[in-house]
Amino acid sequence: MIVIIAEKPSLGRTIANALPDSFSKHDGYLLGKEYAVTWGFGHLFELKDIEEYRSDYDPTRKYAWKDTPLPFYPDHPQHRLKRKPKSTKTDEGVKKQFQIITKLINDPQTSEIVSAGDADREGEVIIRLILYSGLKSQKSITRLWLPDQTPATIQKAMRERKPDSEYDNLYKEGIARQVVDWIIGINLTREMTLCVGSGSLFNVGRVLCPIVEAVYERDKAIREFVPKTYYGIEQKLSDSLKIVSKYKYDEEKREGADKHAAFYNQYPIVVESIEKKEKKELPNKLFSLSKLQGFCGKKYKYKPKETLEIVQKLYESGYVSYPRTNTEYLAEEEKGKVQQILKNYSEYPVTFVDSKRIFNSDKIESHSALTPTFKRPNLESLNEKERNVYQAIEQRFLANFWSEPRLLQETKATLQIGGGQVVEHISLTGTIIVQKGWEAIDPNVSQRKELPPLSQGQTIASNFCVVEKKTSPPAKYTVESLNAYLLHPFKKDGMTEEEEYEQLFAGVEIGTEATRADTIDRAIHSQYIDLKNNTYSILPKGEYMIETLRKVGIDLSPMRTVELQKSLKKVYHQEMTVNAVIEETKDLLNTYFDHKNDTVLDSFQGGSKEPIGLCPWCGQPLYEKKGKFGTYYIHDKNVDCSFHLSTTAQIYKNKVSLTPTRVKNLLEGKSFTATFKSAAKGTDYKVKVFLSKEPNVWKGKQYPQFVTEYVQSKK
């Protein structure tokens, strides 16, 4: 009997349906005449917590979380069956499934075990941990490597399965990554949380921190940006087109700009030349996962993890190829497969194209770009989000094999402005669509501008004016731009695509396609960053985390993270051992722990980093901060002033909510209107509430004092 261990139940059922065998259902597996198909639930095993190692060493001693000696490095990292979330008890479902798998693989009738984890390093780790813990005797172990989950691919992969030992390097890289992230996360999360001492958990991770730092630095640059005023010279040519001079004048040189514009207006604009040429516009390249996430973030406002979950489901249904890919190319040996897929689209004018722009094995690490498979879904059976993601992949694929090219006519007009010795030549370019071509299937193209009718030698009356402009701050990170940064964090201007892929395959990236979306999602749930309408923003807790890491000297900068990522790649390429990378990680942590600064940090208070207003007593800024007993509007600790407000005020036996907007108005000397209830009459009436600049003194202490003004009802 051949036992196949799939990563998840859905994959197990898909594999069984593709095999030439009849299966009966059993608890936790499917049994046929030749095969038994069973499965995990993703990870069945996880690394032990620090406390479990301590009890192994000294069962009589139990450490409280805050008393654990740090740093902690296990001699031999150990796994155990997964526990229920936020529990010390093993998940009974996981335990039961592991026992079912163990019984099947140790059955005397079992002659071969097929590892069918997802076709990546994580899938390799998942199945090997099951085998290392459950297999009691030596048996033949092979690997089922599935670039997609169609029946034809599964049958072909079963015929061509290789010994699992050929994937040893993939496992070693995967387990090294898991242990390294555990050592960094478990030590620094505890250290950071204990240093801060606010009761808030501060997750610290090898990939999480540089992601948060990227958003922090961008938002800081925007916040600190000081716009500069300058003057430009331009003339409107049409509703969508301007002639813009290259000359710019600083704010204090407005007079020079006026003179320059007046000079240009003495001479007509002359159309020196008109050049027209037809050009082919190539379609966008196939999707990598990052590019798909960027596309869906921009067009549909999907979060990266949301896009990954959707495309993973499409993959598990057999509709698209393996999703966690970092390339936009297909392998050269896939040409025959692509030709067969294209036959599935006979209703479209598509034809096979043998192009290096599509097929290039040199730019593939382990998985090709995302494509549809032989199995086309009924689009009505997909929900809206699944349909959007599937059609994005399908349309991009078909566009690259569209038989009609997209043709544009590009017009370049060169204009002369000015006269005498001050002449400026300006080129304007416009395009019109001659033939839509692949745009018919993939309409996501950039907008084209068209030039007004112009002819060589034509003159246009000058009407230049001076326009006041301001320099712009950097743009906030979007799903697309943050993904691009994480994929190529040290990309330089002029870098070729070959150089980009060379760096990528050497590990010069932050996170991987398999983990990046989950890490970003964890940063959001940790309240470090926020993602709204496709735009990332740093949150107060994220600012505090990054600034505290820097204060205490913990280096998890993008540069340091990439160095560790490169080392993990070296494990895969057999240039480093797993132990060597673990020792490198220990050295990183020891640099901090050996020279640790024991200075107690200010507790994280939450709330806004920007002042909500100025104190009416001392004139110093007030901030919205969270404490043990609620939210307050108070000074920083170094200000010697007792003024503070809570979010609720008691005014004449009425509780009044003090929202940030209301408090801001009060501090600016304005009022807000509140509804009070008359105790005597039992009726409602409205009052304006002001904050007095004079404090209310009671028992020698000063308190904020509110003043009210009755609002007359209109007759």
XYZ file of C-alpha atoms in Angstrom:
715
model
C 0.000 0.000 0.000
C 1.134 3.545 -0.775
C 0.207 6.130 1.873
C -0.100 9.726 0.624
C 0.063 12.467 3.264
C -1.481 15.713 2.011
C -1.012 19.029 3.784
C -4.768 19.650 4.147
C -7.993 17.611 3.830
C -9.040 19.480 0.658
C -5.791 18.541 -1.100
C -6.173 14.937 0.085
C -9.600 14.686 -1.515
C -8.354 16.339 -4.718
C -5.479 13.844 -5.000
C -7.773 10.880 -4.348
C -10.215 12.051 -7.036
C -7.360 12.162 -9.572
C -6.016 8.654 -8.873
C -7.159 5.515 -10.733
C -8.486 3.872 -7.583
C -11.819 3.588 -5.786
C -11.783 5.027 -2.283
C -13.948 4.510 0.768
C -14.242 7.175 3.465
C -12.796 6.585 6.900
C -12.176 8.792 9.909
C -9.200 10.970 8.889
C -8.301 9.173 5.633
C -9.539 7.678 2.348
C -8.740 4.030 1.598
C -8.424 2.471 -1.841
C -7.050 -0.823 -3.137
C -3.583 0.564 -3.867
C -3.531 3.885 -2.003
C -4.462 5.381 1.336
C -4.774 9.177 1.354
C -4.577 11.039 4.660
C -3.768 14.603 5.652
C -2.646 17.145 8.181
C -4.453 20.356 9.092
C -1.571 22.481 7.867
C 0.958 22.390 10.722
C 0.377 19.564 13.215
C 3.570 20.446 15.094
C 4.986 23.658 16.556
C 8.103 24.599 18.488
C 7.865 24.331 22.273
C 7.545 27.410 24.458
C 10.427 28.451 26.728
C 8.621 27.189 29.854
C 8.404 23.665 28.443
C 12.172 23.490 27.990
C 12.658 24.717 31.554
C 10.393 22.024 32.963
C 12.259 19.426 30.882
C 15.537 20.534 32.485
C 14.191 20.961 36.024
C 10.623 19.579 36.464
C 10.501 20.897 40.040
C 10.935 24.537 39.009
C 8.406 26.659 37.190
C 9.242 30.074 35.780
C 6.724 32.861 35.557
C 6.679 34.550 32.154
C 8.361 37.671 33.549
C 11.035 35.680 35.425
C 12.321 33.667 32.464
C 16.106 34.169 32.137
C 16.854 35.741 28.761
C 18.297 35.137 26.256
C 17.158 31.530 26.003
C 18.651 29.211 23.393
C 17.580 25.551 23.434
C 20.397 23.075 22.812
C 18.142 21.201 20.427
C 14.950 22.946 19.292
C 12.024 20.633 19.993
C 8.565 20.368 18.461
C 5.309 19.173 19.966
C 1.761 18.723 18.718
C -0.089 22.007 18.303
C -2.086 23.389 21.167
C -5.429 25.089 21.121
C -5.151 28.885 20.760
C -4.292 30.524 24.111
C -4.202 27.145 25.872
C -1.637 24.806 27.398
C -3.597 21.759 26.249
C -2.888 19.828 23.050
C -5.524 20.237 20.366
C -7.405 16.938 20.533
C -8.290 17.054 16.835
C -4.608 17.458 15.931
C -3.623 14.637 18.294
C -6.255 12.298 16.857
C -5.219 13.031 13.239
C -1.549 12.456 14.042
C -2.429 9.070 15.563
C -4.368 8.147 12.397
C -1.388 9.091 10.192
C 1.041 7.217 12.489
C -1.046 4.052 12.285
C -1.199 4.207 8.472
C 2.504 4.880 7.844
C 3.609 2.170 10.302
C 1.225 -0.444 8.898
C 3.281 -3.482 7.733
C 1.370 -3.312 4.410
C 2.678 0.205 3.735
C 5.549 0.008 1.247
C 5.882 3.704 0.344
C 4.976 7.065 1.830
C 4.301 10.010 -0.495
C 4.898 13.470 0.956
C 2.269 15.784 -0.532
C 2.740 19.044 1.314
C 2.370 22.270 -0.632
C 5.147 22.686 -3.177
C 7.302 24.965 -1.019
C 9.662 24.915 1.981
C 6.807 25.184 4.474
C 5.003 22.222 2.931
C 8.230 20.222 3.147
C 8.636 21.070 6.845
C 5.007 20.207 7.673
C 5.167 16.639 6.323
C 8.719 15.893 7.505
C 7.890 16.824 11.097
C 4.996 14.350 10.967
C 7.281 11.635 9.601
C 10.179 12.353 12.001
C 7.798 12.082 14.967
C 5.538 9.259 13.780
C 7.505 6.890 11.544
C 8.948 3.962 13.524
C 10.870 2.127 10.793
C 12.650 2.904 7.553
C 10.397 3.111 4.501
C 10.580 4.508 0.991
C 9.576 8.186 1.016
C 8.857 10.102 -2.190
C 7.683 13.658 -2.935
C 4.577 14.736 -4.852
C 5.390 18.177 -6.288
C 2.287 19.942 -7.617
C 2.591 23.189 -9.609
C -1.226 23.064 -9.834
C -3.972 20.740 -8.625
C -5.650 19.575 -11.820
C -6.159 15.802 -12.254
C -3.727 15.715 -15.209
C -0.968 17.422 -13.198
C -1.537 15.148 -10.169
C -1.375 12.010 -12.345
C 1.776 13.227 -14.082
C 3.409 14.189 -10.758
C 2.586 10.746 -9.311
C 4.297 9.058 -12.252
C 7.351 11.328 -11.946
C 7.651 11.543 -8.142
C 11.202 11.676 -6.831
C 12.835 10.516 -3.591
C 12.063 13.015 -0.847
C 15.789 13.213 -0.092
C 16.147 15.358 -3.230
C 14.304 18.089 -1.294
C 16.594 17.991 1.761
C 17.914 21.503 1.134
C 14.378 22.861 0.967
C 13.622 21.293 4.355
C 16.854 22.589 5.866
C 16.128 26.138 4.734
C 12.556 25.843 6.021
C 13.514 24.505 9.451
C 16.349 27.054 9.776
C 13.875 29.846 9.019
C 11.416 28.480 11.589
C 14.012 28.146 14.371
C 15.655 31.510 13.639
C 12.287 33.279 13.749
C 11.386 31.473 16.987
C 14.666 32.446 18.691
C 14.312 36.097 17.671
C 10.585 36.306 18.362
C 10.467 34.482 21.701
C 13.435 36.363 23.192
C 12.793 39.862 21.906
C 9.004 39.812 22.307
C 9.452 38.971 26.002
C 12.335 41.388 26.440
C 10.521 44.257 24.740
C 7.274 43.622 26.613
C 9.075 43.442 29.974
C 11.198 46.531 29.220
C 8.107 48.568 28.448
C 6.153 47.239 31.425
C 2.818 48.687 30.300
C 0.873 45.451 30.216
C 0.739 45.600 26.412
C 2.251 42.722 24.447
C 4.864 43.912 21.952
C 5.420 41.356 19.213
C 8.948 41.532 17.800
C 9.919 39.562 14.697
C 12.667 39.288 12.102
C 10.314 40.269 9.255
C 7.612 42.102 11.199
C 9.921 44.852 12.501
C 11.369 46.071 9.171
C 7.851 46.119 7.690
C 6.647 48.351 10.524
C 9.841 50.416 10.257
C 9.249 51.030 6.544
C 5.766 52.454 7.242
C 7.121 54.385 10.256
C 9.907 56.041 8.239
C 7.602 56.945 5.356
C 4.965 58.489 7.633
C 7.663 60.297 9.611
C 9.064 61.766 6.374
C 5.567 62.925 5.413
C 4.925 64.410 8.868
C 8.250 66.248 8.964
C 8.090 67.386 5.359
C 8.194 71.157 5.020
C 6.709 72.203 1.674
C 8.587 74.848 -0.262
C 6.846 77.359 -2.459
C 8.202 77.936 -5.943
C 6.935 79.471 -9.170
C 6.593 77.883 -12.557
C 5.739 79.272 -15.969
C 3.099 77.518 -18.035
C 0.355 77.916 -20.591
C -2.768 75.848 -21.058
C -2.941 74.264 -24.515
C -6.113 72.211 -24.036
C -8.274 70.973 -21.167
C -5.813 68.184 -20.426
C -2.529 69.578 -21.745
C -0.147 72.333 -20.636
C 3.097 73.766 -21.959
C 5.359 73.865 -18.916
C 8.682 75.697 -18.947
C 11.699 74.003 -17.385
C 12.534 77.201 -15.492
C 11.522 77.416 -11.834
C 11.880 80.288 -9.383
C 12.221 80.156 -5.613
C 9.597 81.821 -3.430
C 11.582 85.017 -2.960
C 12.145 85.399 -6.723
C 8.553 85.845 -7.860
C 9.495 89.032 -9.711
C 11.928 87.083 -11.906
C 9.173 84.607 -12.819
C 6.831 87.454 -13.785
C 9.489 89.018 -16.041
C 10.261 85.640 -17.631
C 6.583 84.987 -18.429
C 6.185 88.503 -19.813
C 9.230 87.972 -22.042
C 7.838 84.684 -23.428
C 4.516 86.384 -24.157
C 6.265 88.804 -26.560
C 6.801 85.925 -29.014
C 4.394 83.397 -30.529
C 4.819 79.696 -29.831
C 6.159 77.983 -32.963
C 5.562 74.307 -33.794
C 9.038 73.380 -35.013
C 8.402 69.749 -35.922
C 5.808 66.984 -35.806
C 6.890 63.329 -35.718
C 4.438 60.451 -35.951
C 5.251 56.799 -35.536
C 3.334 53.621 -34.882
C 4.445 51.480 -31.962
C 3.457 48.171 -30.449
C 2.636 48.233 -26.768
C 3.457 44.963 -25.025
C 1.058 43.554 -22.419
C 1.942 43.533 -18.743
C 3.938 40.522 -17.625
C 2.324 37.596 -15.869
C 1.569 37.899 -12.171
C 3.857 37.007 -9.310
C 2.021 36.869 -5.983
C 3.323 40.310 -4.934
C 2.249 41.872 -8.233
C -1.194 40.245 -7.965
C -1.587 41.544 -4.395
C -0.579 45.025 -5.543
C -3.048 44.886 -8.440
C -5.938 43.710 -6.246
C -5.067 46.235 -3.537
C -5.155 49.101 -6.015
C -8.231 48.006 -7.962
C -10.361 46.260 -5.337
C -8.832 47.469 -2.011
C -8.103 43.861 -0.960
C -5.562 43.344 1.816
C -2.506 41.230 0.865
C -3.617 38.325 3.070
C -7.117 38.498 1.606
C -5.756 38.186 -1.942
C -3.509 35.301 -0.876
C -6.408 33.451 0.757
C -8.545 33.864 -2.366
C -5.855 32.718 -4.791
C -4.971 29.813 -2.450
C -8.585 28.659 -2.603
C -8.537 28.933 -6.407
C -5.341 26.847 -6.424
C -6.869 24.207 -4.158
C -9.871 24.073 -6.498
C -7.500 23.401 -9.410
C -8.235 26.649 -11.256
C -4.846 28.397 -11.027
C -1.206 27.421 -10.637
C 0.727 27.493 -7.355
C 0.256 30.996 -5.869
C 3.330 31.672 -3.696
C 5.616 32.572 -6.563
C 8.090 35.449 -6.817
C 8.525 35.481 -10.599
C 6.664 36.887 -13.615
C 8.016 34.201 -15.974
C 7.233 30.637 -16.997
C 9.750 27.816 -17.297
C 10.862 26.942 -20.811
C 9.763 23.324 -20.320
C 6.181 24.559 -19.804
C 5.678 25.569 -23.429
C 3.769 22.401 -24.288
C 1.548 22.777 -21.234
C 0.737 26.391 -22.162
C -0.168 25.352 -25.716
C -2.663 22.877 -24.265
C -4.163 25.499 -21.925
C -4.592 27.922 -24.835
C -6.669 25.294 -26.694
C -9.123 25.711 -23.836
C -9.724 29.293 -25.001
C -10.732 28.693 -28.616
C -13.370 31.444 -28.379
C -10.585 34.038 -28.083
C -8.059 35.126 -30.752
C -5.084 33.695 -28.843
C -2.071 31.971 -30.321
C 1.051 30.478 -28.765
C 4.033 32.856 -28.590
C 7.503 31.461 -27.944
C 9.028 34.546 -26.332
C 11.840 35.014 -23.833
C 9.639 37.717 -22.338
C 7.269 34.934 -21.201
C 9.429 31.788 -20.965
C 12.706 32.254 -19.118
C 13.890 29.525 -16.747
C 16.773 31.718 -15.538
C 14.263 33.911 -13.720
C 12.514 31.099 -11.860
C 13.607 29.944 -8.430
C 11.118 27.139 -7.779
C 7.670 28.143 -9.102
C 6.529 29.823 -12.302
C 4.256 32.847 -12.607
C 0.551 32.565 -11.863
C -1.577 31.223 -14.724
C -4.971 29.599 -15.189
C -4.954 25.800 -15.580
C -6.722 23.360 -17.909
C -9.662 23.449 -15.483
C -11.817 26.502 -16.223
C -14.394 27.346 -13.566
C -17.979 28.310 -14.129
C -17.600 31.979 -13.189
C -21.114 32.009 -11.750
C -20.006 29.400 -9.180
C -17.351 31.784 -7.794
C -18.151 34.562 -5.382
C -17.384 38.144 -6.426
C -13.904 38.280 -4.896
C -12.892 34.887 -6.281
C -14.158 35.922 -9.696
C -12.201 39.193 -9.587
C -8.927 37.472 -8.676
C -9.383 34.594 -11.123
C -10.206 36.918 -14.019
C -7.198 39.124 -13.233
C -4.914 36.073 -13.591
C -6.749 34.731 -16.615
C -6.870 38.073 -18.453
C -3.198 38.788 -17.872
C -2.326 35.302 -19.193
C -4.483 35.624 -22.326
C -3.187 39.137 -23.054
C 0.330 37.733 -23.387
C -0.843 35.345 -26.146
C -3.288 37.653 -27.926
C -2.908 37.314 -31.691
C -3.577 41.011 -32.411
C -1.030 43.453 -30.987
C -2.044 46.674 -29.291
C -1.006 49.429 -31.715
C -0.577 53.075 -30.844
C 0.208 56.075 -32.977
C 2.581 58.292 -31.034
C 2.827 61.958 -31.992
C 5.744 64.040 -30.768
C 5.504 67.807 -31.236
C 8.529 70.049 -30.576
C 7.584 73.617 -29.666
C 9.746 76.732 -29.528
C 8.903 79.361 -26.949
C 10.645 82.680 -26.376
C 12.933 84.451 -28.787
C 16.321 86.048 -29.284
C 18.941 84.468 -27.036
C 16.352 83.013 -24.634
C 14.713 80.207 -26.553
C 13.313 77.064 -24.961
C 12.359 73.890 -26.800
C 9.608 71.763 -25.285
C 8.472 68.343 -26.486
C 4.890 67.179 -26.078
C 3.867 63.592 -26.689
C 0.410 62.249 -27.321
C -0.945 58.889 -28.398
C -4.045 57.543 -30.076
C -5.102 53.897 -30.197
C -4.894 52.433 -33.707
C -5.771 48.877 -32.675
C -6.898 47.778 -29.206
C -5.406 44.299 -29.495
C -4.932 42.629 -26.107
C -6.672 45.542 -24.351
C -9.887 43.775 -25.348
C -9.139 41.075 -22.740
C -6.967 43.011 -20.263
C -8.344 46.569 -20.056
C -6.076 47.587 -17.176
C -3.901 49.952 -19.189
C -2.574 53.396 -18.394
C -4.540 56.400 -19.609
C -3.423 57.913 -22.912
C -3.405 61.630 -23.689
C -4.063 62.983 -27.136
C -2.474 66.122 -28.611
C -4.700 68.797 -30.158
C -4.376 69.199 -33.961
C -0.943 70.716 -34.658
C 1.051 71.209 -37.869
C 4.689 72.037 -38.559
C 5.300 75.800 -38.770
C 2.049 76.618 -36.992
C 2.141 79.528 -34.544
C 0.155 79.758 -31.333
C -0.469 82.950 -29.385
C 1.530 83.039 -26.158
C -0.351 83.444 -22.917
C 2.085 82.230 -20.270
C 1.317 82.884 -16.654
C 3.129 82.361 -13.380
C 1.788 79.500 -11.283
C 2.504 79.137 -7.584
C 3.386 75.570 -6.674
C 4.559 73.663 -3.621
C 6.918 70.722 -3.350
C 5.091 67.508 -2.453
C 5.855 65.118 0.416
C 6.541 61.442 -0.278
C 3.427 59.367 -0.947
C 2.113 57.008 1.708
C 2.801 53.334 1.172
C 0.109 51.417 -0.692
C -0.222 47.626 -0.973
C 1.511 47.867 -4.335
C 4.374 50.176 -3.318
C 5.082 48.437 0.026
C 5.180 45.044 -1.713
C 7.597 46.490 -4.277
C 9.832 47.831 -1.485
C 9.824 44.544 0.466
C 10.629 42.610 -2.704
C 13.543 44.911 -3.619
C 14.427 46.922 -0.466
C 17.724 48.183 -1.857
C 16.731 48.754 -5.459
C 18.805 51.427 -7.151
C 17.947 53.651 -10.087
C 19.002 52.052 -13.330
C 19.032 48.508 -11.936
C 18.265 45.983 -14.694
C 15.676 43.248 -14.362
C 18.480 40.656 -14.425
C 20.114 42.369 -11.433
C 16.779 42.470 -9.601
C 16.239 38.716 -10.019
C 19.844 37.988 -9.083
C 19.369 39.855 -5.791
C 15.993 38.232 -5.192
C 17.356 34.706 -5.578
C 20.246 35.614 -3.248
C 17.748 36.488 -0.515
C 17.847 40.274 -0.810
C 14.202 40.730 0.180
C 12.222 41.271 3.372
C 10.111 38.198 4.033
C 9.077 35.815 1.264
C 6.039 35.406 -0.965
C 4.888 32.613 1.372
C 5.099 34.634 4.604
C 4.875 38.330 3.724
C 1.075 38.654 3.707
C 0.708 36.890 7.073
C 3.404 39.094 8.618
C 1.756 42.288 7.374
C -1.550 41.006 8.747
C 0.117 40.328 12.123
C 1.486 43.890 12.164
C -2.053 45.164 11.602
C -3.527 42.952 14.346
C -0.711 44.002 16.700
C -1.924 47.589 16.148
C 1.462 48.642 14.761
C 0.167 49.713 11.354
C -3.208 50.298 9.743
C -4.443 49.597 6.215
C -7.406 51.561 4.939
C -8.412 52.149 1.323
C -5.186 50.524 0.100
C -3.014 52.927 2.162
C -0.789 52.007 5.122
C -0.336 54.272 8.151
C 1.794 53.913 11.262
C -0.118 53.694 14.560
C 1.071 55.043 17.944
C 1.987 51.562 19.176
C 4.060 50.967 16.035
C 5.892 54.274 16.491
C 6.566 53.429 20.106
C 7.819 49.933 19.212
C 10.299 51.155 16.584
C 11.567 54.029 18.726
C 11.982 51.737 21.752
C 13.904 49.120 19.743
C 16.305 51.878 18.734
C 16.620 53.204 22.291
C 17.518 49.797 23.720
C 19.820 48.953 20.807
C 17.973 46.060 19.144
C 18.861 46.010 15.449
C 16.115 44.522 13.291
C 16.498 47.094 10.544
C 15.856 46.184 6.899
C 19.625 45.843 6.354
C 20.063 43.401 9.255
C 16.993 41.395 8.289
C 18.201 41.016 4.713
C 21.574 39.754 5.959
C 19.776 36.987 7.862
C 17.577 36.279 4.830
C 20.679 35.878 2.673
C 22.097 33.409 5.197
C 18.898 31.346 5.014
C 19.242 31.250 1.226
C 22.783 29.980 1.689
C 21.382 27.010 3.609
C 19.316 26.103 0.557
C 22.373 26.428 -1.693
C 24.487 24.357 0.765
C 26.776 27.318 1.458
C 25.851 27.400 5.171
C 24.553 24.853 7.671
C 21.401 25.197 9.748
C 23.505 25.418 12.923
C 25.680 28.157 11.442
C 22.632 30.352 10.789
C 21.312 29.682 14.288
C 24.686 30.707 15.755
C 24.625 33.877 13.642
C 21.195 34.651 15.095
C 22.481 34.101 18.638
C 25.352 36.507 17.950
C 22.816 39.122 16.855
C 20.861 38.735 20.102
C 23.980 38.544 22.273
C 25.087 41.901 20.887
C 22.047 43.316 22.636
C 21.837 41.150 25.778
C 25.576 41.410 26.568
C 25.419 45.220 26.539
C 21.873 45.644 27.714
C 20.814 49.018 29.030
C 18.644 48.476 32.114
C 17.077 51.939 31.969
C 13.338 51.644 32.563
C 11.418 53.003 29.604
C 8.256 55.081 29.791
C 5.207 52.832 29.589
C 3.293 52.847 26.350
C 0.187 54.970 26.860
C -1.415 54.546 23.468
C -3.411 57.378 21.925
C -2.189 60.029 19.550
C 1.393 61.163 19.070
C 0.190 64.590 17.939
C -0.879 67.039 20.696
C -4.612 67.526 20.942
C -4.129 71.145 22.033
C -2.433 73.466 24.522
C -3.060 73.454 28.266
C -5.100 76.484 29.463
C -3.011 76.613 32.656
C 0.592 76.300 31.483
C 0.436 76.503 27.680
C 2.240 73.152 27.194
C 0.890 70.473 24.772
C -1.701 67.932 25.926
C -1.925 64.408 24.514
C -4.568 61.728 24.373
C -3.141 58.750 26.307
C -4.485 55.443 27.546
C -3.854 54.368 31.127
C -4.988 51.571 33.420
C -8.308 53.260 34.187
C -9.210 54.667 30.783
C -8.220 57.414 28.378
C -6.993 60.830 29.536
C -5.924 64.128 27.995
C -2.710 64.885 29.868
C 0.830 66.253 29.602
C 3.974 64.266 28.988
C 5.614 63.122 32.231
C 8.288 65.819 32.211
C 5.756 68.681 32.420
C 5.092 69.943 35.957
C 1.382 70.734 35.593
C -1.529 68.771 37.076
C -4.093 69.636 34.393
C -5.866 66.582 32.975
C -9.246 65.574 31.589
C -10.872 62.171 31.336
C -13.220 61.170 28.521
C -16.240 61.803 30.750
C -16.973 64.957 32.773
C -19.525 65.429 35.580
C -21.288 68.788 35.068
C -24.277 69.629 37.301
C -25.002 65.923 37.913
C -24.903 65.268 34.174
C -22.307 62.990 32.595
C -20.884 64.567 29.455
C -18.752 62.732 26.934
C -15.484 64.538 26.114
C -14.559 63.309 22.665
C -11.224 64.378 21.107
C -13.093 66.862 18.888
C -14.879 68.421 21.859
C -11.660 68.635 23.886
C -9.829 70.235 20.974
C -12.565 72.889 20.741
C -12.483 73.528 24.503
C -8.710 74.016 24.481
C -9.070 76.532 21.633
C -11.535 78.558 23.736
C -14.556 77.315 21.816
C -17.629 75.548 23.165
C -19.717 72.511 22.313
C -23.440 71.964 22.814
C -24.656 69.270 25.207
C -28.116 68.140 26.280
C -28.787 68.235 30.052
C -31.716 66.839 31.977
C -33.442 69.010 34.543
C -33.685 67.108 37.830
C -36.599 69.251 38.980
C -38.715 69.283 35.817
C -37.507 66.037 34.217
C -37.170 67.770 30.853
C -34.184 68.137 28.498
C -32.494 71.413 27.726
C -29.365 72.414 25.788
C -26.319 74.246 27.064
C -23.055 75.434 25.640
C -20.070 74.037 27.557
C -16.862 76.087 27.924
C -13.595 75.308 29.726
C -12.588 78.011 32.211
C -8.981 79.145 32.187
C -9.206 79.375 35.974
C -9.001 76.078 37.869
C -11.485 74.876 40.455
C -9.639 74.440 43.769
C -10.895 71.761 46.164
C -9.011 70.528 49.265
C -5.885 72.301 48.094
C -5.857 70.643 44.669
C -6.647 72.186 41.315
C -9.162 70.685 38.868
C -10.438 71.824 35.456
C -13.577 73.969 35.732
C -16.424 73.967 33.206
C -18.714 76.916 32.493
C -22.123 76.527 30.872
C -24.412 78.853 28.966
C -28.091 78.062 28.414
C -29.112 77.804 24.762
C -32.350 79.711 24.128
C -34.848 77.785 22.030
C -36.091 79.474 18.857
C -39.640 80.761 18.958
